[in-house]
Tab-separated table of C-alpha atoms and ligand atoms in Angstrom:
chain	number	residue	atom	x	y	z
A	1	MET	CA	81.444	161.180	119.961
A	2	HIS	CA	80.807	164.461	118.122
A	3	ILE	CA	83.679	166.403	116.578
A	4	GLU	CA	83.252	169.344	118.996
A	5	THR	CA	83.770	167.007	121.968
A	6	ARG	CA	86.678	165.164	120.363
A	7	ALA	CA	88.350	168.543	119.689
A	8	ILE	CA	88.262	169.218	123.429
A	9	HIS	CA	89.021	165.813	124.947
A	10	THR	CA	91.466	164.073	122.589
A	11	ALA	CA	95.033	163.857	123.964
A	12	ARG	CA	94.181	166.054	126.951
A	13	LYS	CA	94.461	163.830	130.006
A	14	PRO	CA	95.604	165.663	133.164
A	15	ASP	CA	99.352	165.355	133.755
A	16	PRO	CA	99.867	162.171	135.862
A	17	ILE	CA	102.480	163.839	138.103
A	18	THR	CA	101.204	167.383	138.652
A	19	GLY	CA	97.512	167.036	137.775
A	20	ALA	CA	97.856	169.942	135.333
A	21	VAL	CA	94.746	170.118	133.143
A	22	ALA	CA	96.361	172.137	130.342
A	23	PRO	CA	98.943	170.198	128.287
A	24	THR	CA	102.493	170.409	129.613
A	25	LEU	CA	105.088	171.844	127.230
A	26	VAL	CA	108.003	169.411	126.891
A	27	MET	CA	111.061	171.115	125.388
A	28	SER	CA	113.537	168.269	126.086
A	29	THR	CA	115.274	166.918	122.974
A	30	THR	CA	116.217	163.640	124.666
A	31	PHE	CA	114.451	161.150	126.935
A	32	ALA	CA	116.160	158.978	129.587
A	33	ARG	CA	116.281	155.171	129.570
A	34	ASP	CA	115.949	153.088	132.726
A	35	GLU	CA	118.736	151.083	134.470
A	36	ASN	CA	118.145	148.138	132.099
A	37	TYR	CA	118.526	150.480	129.160
A	38	ALA	CA	114.833	150.092	128.289
A	39	VAL	CA	112.807	153.047	126.981
A	40	PRO	CA	110.129	153.653	129.672
A	41	GLY	CA	107.844	155.851	127.551
A	42	GLU	CA	107.403	156.182	123.804
A	43	HIS	CA	109.990	158.912	123.231
A	44	ILE	CA	113.746	158.627	122.641
A	45	TYR	CA	114.879	161.693	120.709
A	46	GLY	CA	113.149	164.950	119.750
A	47	ARG	CA	113.479	164.677	115.989
A	48	THR	CA	111.692	161.346	115.858
A	49	SER	CA	108.990	162.172	118.420
A	50	ASN	CA	107.967	164.602	121.145
A	51	PRO	CA	104.955	164.516	123.520
A	52	ASN	CA	103.450	167.791	122.276
A	53	ARG	CA	103.831	166.757	118.641
A	54	ARG	CA	102.407	163.300	119.358
A	55	ALA	CA	99.380	164.834	121.122
A	56	LEU	CA	98.736	167.220	118.234
A	57	GLU	CA	99.007	164.373	115.712
A	58	GLU	CA	96.402	162.431	117.654
A	59	VAL	CA	94.043	165.420	117.481
A	60	TYR	CA	94.634	165.918	113.728
A	61	ALA	CA	93.881	162.230	113.106
A	62	THR	CA	90.670	162.142	115.122
A	63	LEU	CA	89.255	165.374	113.675
A	64	GLU	CA	89.713	164.157	110.087
A	65	GLY	CA	88.700	160.581	110.923
A	66	GLY	CA	92.112	159.242	109.863
A	67	ALA	CA	94.191	156.319	111.141
A	68	ALA	CA	97.365	158.401	111.515
A	69	ALA	CA	98.653	161.956	111.154
A	70	ILE	CA	101.984	163.723	110.844
A	71	ALA	CA	102.529	167.281	112.124
A	72	TYR	CA	104.840	169.580	110.156
A	73	ALA	CA	106.383	173.000	110.650
A	74	SER	CA	104.243	174.483	107.826
A	75	GLY	CA	101.687	173.544	105.193
A	76	GLN	CA	104.419	173.698	102.564
A	77	ALA	CA	106.553	171.248	104.566
A	78	ALA	CA	103.585	168.837	104.495
A	79	SER	CA	103.226	169.212	100.687
A	80	ASN	CA	107.001	168.835	100.293
A	81	ALA	CA	106.928	165.595	102.305
A	82	LEU	CA	104.149	164.139	100.165
A	83	PHE	CA	105.990	164.953	96.926
A	84	GLN	CA	109.147	163.430	98.467
A	85	CYS	CA	107.256	160.130	98.734
A	86	MET	CA	107.163	159.934	94.913
A	87	ASN	CA	109.744	158.241	92.672
A	88	PRO	CA	111.298	159.635	89.486
A	89	GLY	CA	109.148	158.701	86.469
A	90	GLU	CA	105.927	158.806	88.452
A	91	HIS	CA	103.166	161.245	87.590
A	92	VAL	CA	100.951	163.595	89.590
A	93	VAL	CA	97.805	165.514	88.641
A	94	LEU	CA	97.541	169.008	90.119
A	95	PRO	CA	94.602	171.402	89.793
A	96	ARG	CA	95.347	174.469	87.693
A	97	GLU	CA	93.729	176.581	90.394
A	98	ILE	CA	95.839	175.522	93.342
A	99	TYR	CA	97.512	177.346	96.234
A	100	PHE	CA	100.310	179.055	94.278
A	101	GLY	CA	102.994	177.906	96.724
A	102	THR	CA	102.119	174.238	96.083
A	103	ARG	CA	102.533	174.701	92.336
A	104	ALA	CA	105.744	176.734	92.756
A	105	LEU	CA	107.191	174.049	95.056
A	106	PHE	CA	106.404	171.291	92.573
A	107	ASP	CA	107.623	173.167	89.477
A	108	THR	CA	110.846	174.371	91.141
A	109	HIS	CA	111.925	171.252	93.004
A	110	PHE	CA	110.114	168.137	91.816
A	111	LEU	CA	110.035	168.532	88.021
A	112	ARG	CA	113.856	168.542	88.202
A	113	MET	CA	113.654	165.241	90.146
A	114	GLY	CA	111.962	163.676	87.131
A	115	ILE	CA	108.435	163.581	88.524
A	116	GLU	CA	105.851	164.282	85.826
A	117	MET	CA	102.827	166.526	86.223
A	118	THR	CA	99.632	167.430	84.384
A	119	PRO	CA	97.600	170.482	85.456
A	120	VAL	CA	93.802	170.163	85.188
A	121	GLY	CA	90.711	172.288	85.823
A	122	GLY	CA	89.951	170.879	89.284
A	123	ALA	CA	86.170	171.150	89.078
A	124	ASN	CA	86.156	169.447	85.642
A	125	LEU	CA	86.051	165.685	86.287
A	126	ALA	CA	86.301	164.795	82.567
A	127	GLU	CA	89.562	166.754	82.294
A	128	LEU	CA	90.857	165.098	85.454
A	129	ARG	CA	90.051	161.616	84.123
A	130	ALA	CA	91.686	162.395	80.776
A	131	ALA	CA	94.910	163.388	82.585
A	132	LEU	CA	95.298	160.030	84.370
A	133	ARG	CA	98.082	157.704	83.185
A	134	PRO	CA	99.297	154.242	84.194
A	135	ASN	CA	102.144	155.890	86.185
A	136	THR	CA	99.895	158.415	88.001
A	137	LYS	CA	100.437	158.036	91.747
A	138	LEU	CA	98.868	161.182	93.176
A	139	VAL	CA	95.699	163.117	92.312
A	140	TRP	CA	95.635	166.458	94.104
A	141	VAL	CA	92.368	168.159	94.985
A	142	GLU	CA	91.949	171.596	96.533
A	143	THR	CA	88.337	172.435	97.347
A	144	PRO	CA	87.144	175.147	97.825
A	145	SER	CA	89.906	176.433	95.548
A	146	ASN	CA	91.980	179.573	95.867
A	147	PRO	CA	90.933	182.271	94.946
A	148	LEU	CA	87.728	181.437	92.993
A	149	LEU	CA	86.288	178.923	95.497
A	150	GLN	CA	85.573	176.339	92.824
A	151	ILE	CA	84.285	173.054	94.223
A	152	THR	CA	85.645	169.650	93.180
A	153	ASP	CA	83.530	166.538	93.731
A	154	ILE	CA	85.858	164.746	96.193
A	155	ALA	CA	84.163	161.329	95.991
A	156	ALA	CA	84.323	161.337	92.174
A	157	ALA	CA	87.967	162.489	92.106
A	158	ALA	CA	88.936	159.781	94.623
A	159	ARG	CA	87.094	157.087	92.609
A	160	ALA	CA	88.919	158.148	89.436
A	161	ALA	CA	92.278	158.054	91.261
A	162	HIS	CA	91.596	154.620	92.735
A	163	GLU	CA	90.662	153.116	89.359
A	164	ILE	CA	94.292	153.506	88.273
A	165	GLY	CA	95.812	152.793	91.703
A	166	ALA	CA	96.682	156.403	92.560
A	167	ALA	CA	96.161	158.106	95.921
A	168	CYS	CA	93.867	161.119	96.219
A	169	VAL	CA	95.039	163.965	98.463
A	170	VAL	CA	92.733	166.830	99.436
A	171	ASP	CA	94.083	170.168	100.651
A	172	ASN	CA	91.390	170.809	103.284
A	173	THR	CA	92.936	174.033	104.634
A	174	TRP	CA	90.048	176.300	103.666
A	175	ALA	CA	87.186	174.023	104.679
A	176	THR	CA	88.708	172.422	107.825
A	177	PRO	CA	87.326	169.108	109.175
A	178	PHE	CA	84.424	171.039	110.724
A	179	CYS	CA	83.055	171.900	107.260
A	180	GLN	CA	84.250	168.960	105.151
A	181	GLN	CA	85.554	165.423	105.792
A	182	PRO	CA	87.489	164.279	102.691
A	183	LEU	CA	88.583	160.903	104.128
A	184	ALA	CA	84.954	159.888	104.701
A	185	LEU	CA	84.289	160.789	101.042
A	186	GLY	CA	87.024	158.404	99.868
A	187	ALA	CA	90.198	160.537	99.811
A	188	ASP	CA	93.395	158.852	101.052
A	189	VAL	CA	95.273	161.821	102.498
A	190	VAL	CA	94.220	165.215	103.860
A	191	LEU	CA	96.665	168.103	103.847
A	192	HIS	CA	96.444	171.199	106.034
A	193	SER	CA	98.198	174.453	106.470
A	194	THR	CA	97.434	174.648	110.188
A	195	THR	CA	98.829	178.192	110.060
A	196	LYS	CA	95.249	179.085	109.119
A	197	TYR	CA	92.069	177.987	110.976
A	198	PHE	CA	93.755	175.434	113.262
A	199	GLY	CA	96.104	178.124	114.608
A	200	GLY	CA	93.246	180.610	114.341
A	201	HIS	CA	95.133	183.573	115.800
A	202	SER	CA	97.673	184.411	113.041
A	203	ASP	CA	100.557	183.675	115.404
A	204	VAL	CA	101.833	180.166	114.609
A	205	THR	CA	102.950	178.352	111.433
A	206	GLY	CA	102.140	174.661	110.998
A	207	GLY	CA	101.058	171.897	108.656
A	208	ALA	CA	99.646	168.381	108.706
A	209	LEU	CA	99.094	165.227	106.681
A	210	VAL	CA	96.303	162.901	107.808
A	211	PHE	CA	96.089	159.380	106.357
A	212	ARG	CA	92.890	157.324	106.022
A	213	GLN	CA	94.882	154.154	106.634
A	214	ASP	CA	98.108	153.259	108.393
A	215	ASP	CA	99.478	152.174	104.997
A	216	ALA	CA	102.706	152.155	102.966
A	217	LEU	CA	102.304	155.804	101.950
A	218	TYR	CA	101.982	156.816	105.609
A	219	ALA	CA	105.040	154.745	106.538
A	220	ARG	CA	107.072	156.380	103.789
A	221	ALA	CA	105.960	159.897	104.765
A	222	ARG	CA	106.778	159.148	108.411
A	223	SER	CA	110.227	157.929	107.379
A	224	VAL	CA	110.811	161.016	105.210
A	225	GLN	CA	110.072	163.149	108.258
A	226	GLY	CA	112.080	161.097	110.768
A	227	LEU	CA	115.161	161.032	108.546
A	228	GLY	CA	114.663	164.417	106.866
A	229	GLY	CA	113.920	166.221	110.127
A	230	ALA	CA	111.090	168.546	108.982
A	231	VAL	CA	109.562	168.760	112.455
A	232	PRO	CA	107.597	171.542	114.160
A	233	SER	CA	108.816	172.866	117.519
A	234	PRO	CA	107.110	171.596	120.699
A	235	PHE	CA	105.911	175.136	121.442
A	236	ASP	CA	104.325	175.514	117.997
A	237	CYS	CA	102.530	172.187	118.542
A	238	TRP	CA	101.404	173.355	121.987
A	239	LEU	CA	100.054	176.632	120.536
A	240	ILE	CA	98.077	174.866	117.807
A	241	GLN	CA	96.673	172.331	120.271
A	242	ARG	CA	95.612	175.283	122.453
A	243	SER	CA	93.524	176.711	119.602
A	244	ILE	CA	91.676	173.540	118.614
A	245	PRO	CA	89.017	173.317	121.388
A	246	SER	CA	87.443	176.593	120.188
A	247	MET	CA	87.769	175.723	116.517
A	248	ALA	CA	84.275	174.303	115.897
A	249	TYR	CA	82.698	177.462	117.289
A	250	ARG	CA	85.055	179.756	115.431
A	251	LEU	CA	84.171	177.979	112.173
A	252	ARG	CA	80.442	178.358	112.857
A	253	ALA	CA	80.881	182.103	113.305
A	254	HIS	CA	83.264	182.417	110.317
A	255	THR	CA	80.659	180.625	108.171
A	256	GLU	CA	77.690	182.638	109.444
A	257	HIS	CA	79.527	185.938	108.913
A	258	ALA	CA	80.865	184.982	105.478
A	259	ALA	CA	77.343	184.060	104.319
A	260	LYS	CA	76.044	187.484	105.422
A	261	VAL	CA	78.917	189.348	103.754
A	262	ALA	CA	78.467	187.281	100.554
A	263	GLU	CA	74.739	188.116	100.430
A	264	PHE	CA	75.491	191.810	100.913
A	265	LEU	CA	78.141	191.822	98.174
A	266	ALA	CA	75.914	189.872	95.743
A	267	GLU	CA	73.363	192.725	95.881
A	268	HIS	CA	75.866	195.562	95.532
A	269	PRO	CA	75.975	197.449	92.171
A	270	ALA	CA	79.790	197.974	92.361
A	271	VAL	CA	80.339	194.189	92.564
A	272	SER	CA	80.229	192.102	89.379
A	273	ALA	CA	80.722	188.629	90.905
A	274	VAL	CA	80.823	186.962	94.330
A	275	HIS	CA	82.536	183.592	94.749
A	276	TYR	CA	81.126	181.770	97.780
A	277	PRO	CA	79.986	178.125	97.665
A	278	GLY	CA	77.072	178.880	100.008
A	279	LEU	CA	75.369	181.134	97.440
A	280	ALA	CA	72.697	179.392	95.316
A	281	SER	CA	74.241	181.190	92.310
A	282	HIS	CA	77.615	179.411	92.767
A	283	PRO	CA	78.212	177.090	89.761
A	284	GLN	CA	78.970	174.049	91.977
A	285	HIS	CA	76.580	174.939	94.810
A	286	ALA	CA	74.845	171.537	94.527
A	287	ILE	CA	78.108	169.593	95.041
A	288	ALA	CA	79.095	171.947	97.861
A	289	ARG	CA	75.784	171.250	99.627
A	290	GLU	CA	76.328	167.540	99.260
A	291	GLN	CA	79.912	167.305	100.503
A	292	MET	CA	80.221	170.266	102.908
A	293	ARG	CA	78.607	170.540	106.316
A	294	ALA	CA	79.147	174.328	106.224
A	295	PHE	CA	80.641	176.617	103.576
A	296	GLY	CA	83.462	178.190	105.579
A	297	GLY	CA	84.777	181.696	106.097
A	298	MET	CA	86.520	182.411	102.789
A	299	LEU	CA	85.050	184.320	99.847
A	300	SER	CA	86.208	186.453	96.961
A	301	PHE	CA	84.498	189.096	94.848
A	302	GLU	CA	85.142	191.116	91.713
A	303	THR	CA	84.570	194.841	91.377
A	304	THR	CA	82.862	196.306	88.290
A	305	GLY	CA	85.722	198.826	87.959
A	306	GLY	CA	88.428	196.148	87.550
A	307	ARG	CA	91.911	196.427	89.025
A	308	GLU	CA	91.743	200.151	89.887
A	309	ALA	CA	88.445	199.827	91.746
A	310	ALA	CA	89.618	196.703	93.574
A	311	LEU	CA	92.798	198.394	94.790
A	312	ARG	CA	90.812	201.523	95.746
A	313	THR	CA	88.336	199.413	97.750
A	314	ALA	CA	91.122	197.499	99.499
A	315	GLY	CA	92.832	200.826	100.263
A	316	ARG	CA	89.712	202.281	101.938
A	317	VAL	CA	88.606	199.546	104.324
A	318	GLN	CA	89.178	200.323	108.004
A	319	LEU	CA	88.447	197.036	109.819
A	320	PHE	CA	89.773	194.537	107.255
A	321	LYS	CA	93.559	194.285	107.353
A	322	ARG	CA	95.312	194.375	103.973
A	323	ALA	CA	97.304	191.180	104.434
A	324	THR	CA	97.742	187.722	102.981
A	325	SER	CA	96.838	184.480	104.819
A	326	LEU	CA	93.502	183.512	106.375
A	327	GLY	CA	91.745	181.753	109.202
A	328	GLY	CA	92.505	184.160	112.059
A	329	TYR	CA	89.898	185.897	114.220
A	330	GLU	CA	90.534	189.152	112.343
A	331	SER	CA	89.196	189.830	108.831
A	332	LEU	CA	91.736	190.129	106.020
A	333	ILE	CA	91.385	191.481	102.485
A	334	GLU	CA	93.816	190.820	99.701
A	335	HIS	CA	94.297	191.792	96.053
A	336	ARG	CA	95.412	188.347	94.969
A	337	ALA	CA	96.861	189.377	91.565
A	338	SER	CA	99.266	191.785	93.323
A	339	VAL	CA	100.329	189.148	95.852
A	340	GLU	CA	100.907	186.365	93.299
A	341	GLY	CA	102.770	188.559	90.783
A	342	PRO	CA	102.992	188.235	86.990
A	343	ALA	CA	102.273	184.458	86.952
A	344	SER	CA	98.933	185.031	88.723
A	345	THR	CA	95.755	183.781	87.063
A	346	ALA	CA	93.535	185.693	89.520
A	347	PRO	CA	91.137	188.171	87.848
A	348	ALA	CA	92.554	191.732	88.051
A	349	GLY	CA	89.477	193.060	89.863
A	350	LEU	CA	89.334	190.248	92.423
A	351	LEU	CA	89.584	190.759	96.180
A	352	ARG	CA	89.858	187.750	98.484
A	353	CYS	CA	88.483	187.995	102.015
A	354	SER	CA	89.067	185.914	105.105
A	355	ILE	CA	85.949	186.748	107.099
A	356	GLY	CA	86.766	186.998	110.792
A	357	LEU	CA	84.921	186.983	114.079
A	358	GLU	CA	84.032	190.704	114.258
A	359	HIS	CA	80.290	191.474	114.228
A	360	PRO	CA	79.171	190.883	110.625
A	361	ASP	CA	77.217	194.176	110.530
A	362	ASP	CA	80.476	196.059	111.183
A	363	LEU	CA	82.231	194.137	108.397
A	364	ILE	CA	79.377	194.897	105.971
A	365	ALA	CA	79.397	198.585	106.937
A	366	ASP	CA	83.168	198.704	106.367
A	367	LEU	CA	82.886	197.163	102.882
A	368	LYS	CA	79.883	199.358	101.992
A	369	GLU	CA	81.780	202.505	102.933
A	370	ALA	CA	84.854	201.377	100.959
A	371	LEU	CA	82.830	200.433	97.843
A	372	GLU	CA	80.774	203.642	97.836
A	373	SER	CA	83.171	206.415	98.864
B	1	LIG	C1	98.541	178.743	103.270
B	1	LIG	C2	98.198	177.566	102.447
B	1	LIG	C3	99.152	176.562	102.179
B	1	LIG	C4	100.599	176.656	102.630
B	1	LIG	O1	100.730	176.607	104.004
B	1	LIG	P1	101.928	177.320	104.846
B	1	LIG	O2	101.568	177.026	106.261
B	1	LIG	O3	101.915	178.778	104.489
B	1	LIG	O4	103.200	176.685	104.418
B	1	LIG	C5	98.735	175.460	101.447
B	1	LIG	N1	97.476	175.344	100.977
B	1	LIG	C6	96.547	176.299	101.192
B	1	LIG	C7	95.166	176.121	100.646
B	1	LIG	C8	96.864	177.449	101.931
B	1	LIG	O5	95.940	178.386	102.140
């Protein structure tokens, strides 16, 4: 069955008692046993499982083509859980250009646990291979990367990880399973901030890990969650599940609009660079074409006037909201260096855009006005 159909029909059987077609929200934290003290359904206690969470996990797993998935209260909680599966003395490889929260989480809380780390240029496979050690357990890939949209060859990174017995995790937040399927390319785990395109409406925070196999790493991550208690609320799960049936069509529009905006920006004299994997001029366009079904709704660009011009442009747009995050129906623009602070490696003149579902001609007119006035 195609992904669009699975997004609509997975874990959405009508309620057996009421016939309700929309999923029922189950807020109960505890589930009754029968007179023989047997558990009639699959749920006992809300921390360990809940019907809305279980349904959402089934959808996450099917969309990424995984054997199992775990839903979290945020993307960071998912990353935290994966790092918690490591032992002291083990080693991870992280891309230098990574979501800055992932790096901050690792540096602040896992280096002090005695887990070792080497940062590498994600798109540079030779550098990645050189960083591998006998104790490497996790190779982290984020593609397209934030904020320069560099593309890492997922199949090659996974092969390199497997040669030394490490797992390869791909943060697939920006691409989503509708644009890229890392597990089919050989990755072992997919990570999502479902706050972004899965939620799609900028009104719910969530995260996910999807595992290619029901293996020891999955069992450990499941145990970390069951005992550690990092669970999303039933209502948050319900909200995210509500957004998923429209997701394939949102991603098509995000991609189509982003391509148009990228082409406009690439021709504009006040723009010195456009970072979008769908442009033929993108340095890893060939890999992107091979491993992505569509190029997604995120892009960034640099202004010829540097930091001042970038801030001026961001200050003048009318439709784009000046806000962090991505993946909602509304377009967002962000001066990444300001958001990330002094440790930021983002170019000073760079603006990152989450291209929304407005008519692309209106978005282009808004940017044109802001760049030229
Ligand atoms: C937002 C984001 C995260 C973190 O997710 P939260 O839901 O904010 O905790 C991780 N990775 C990427 C690529 C992101 O964009």
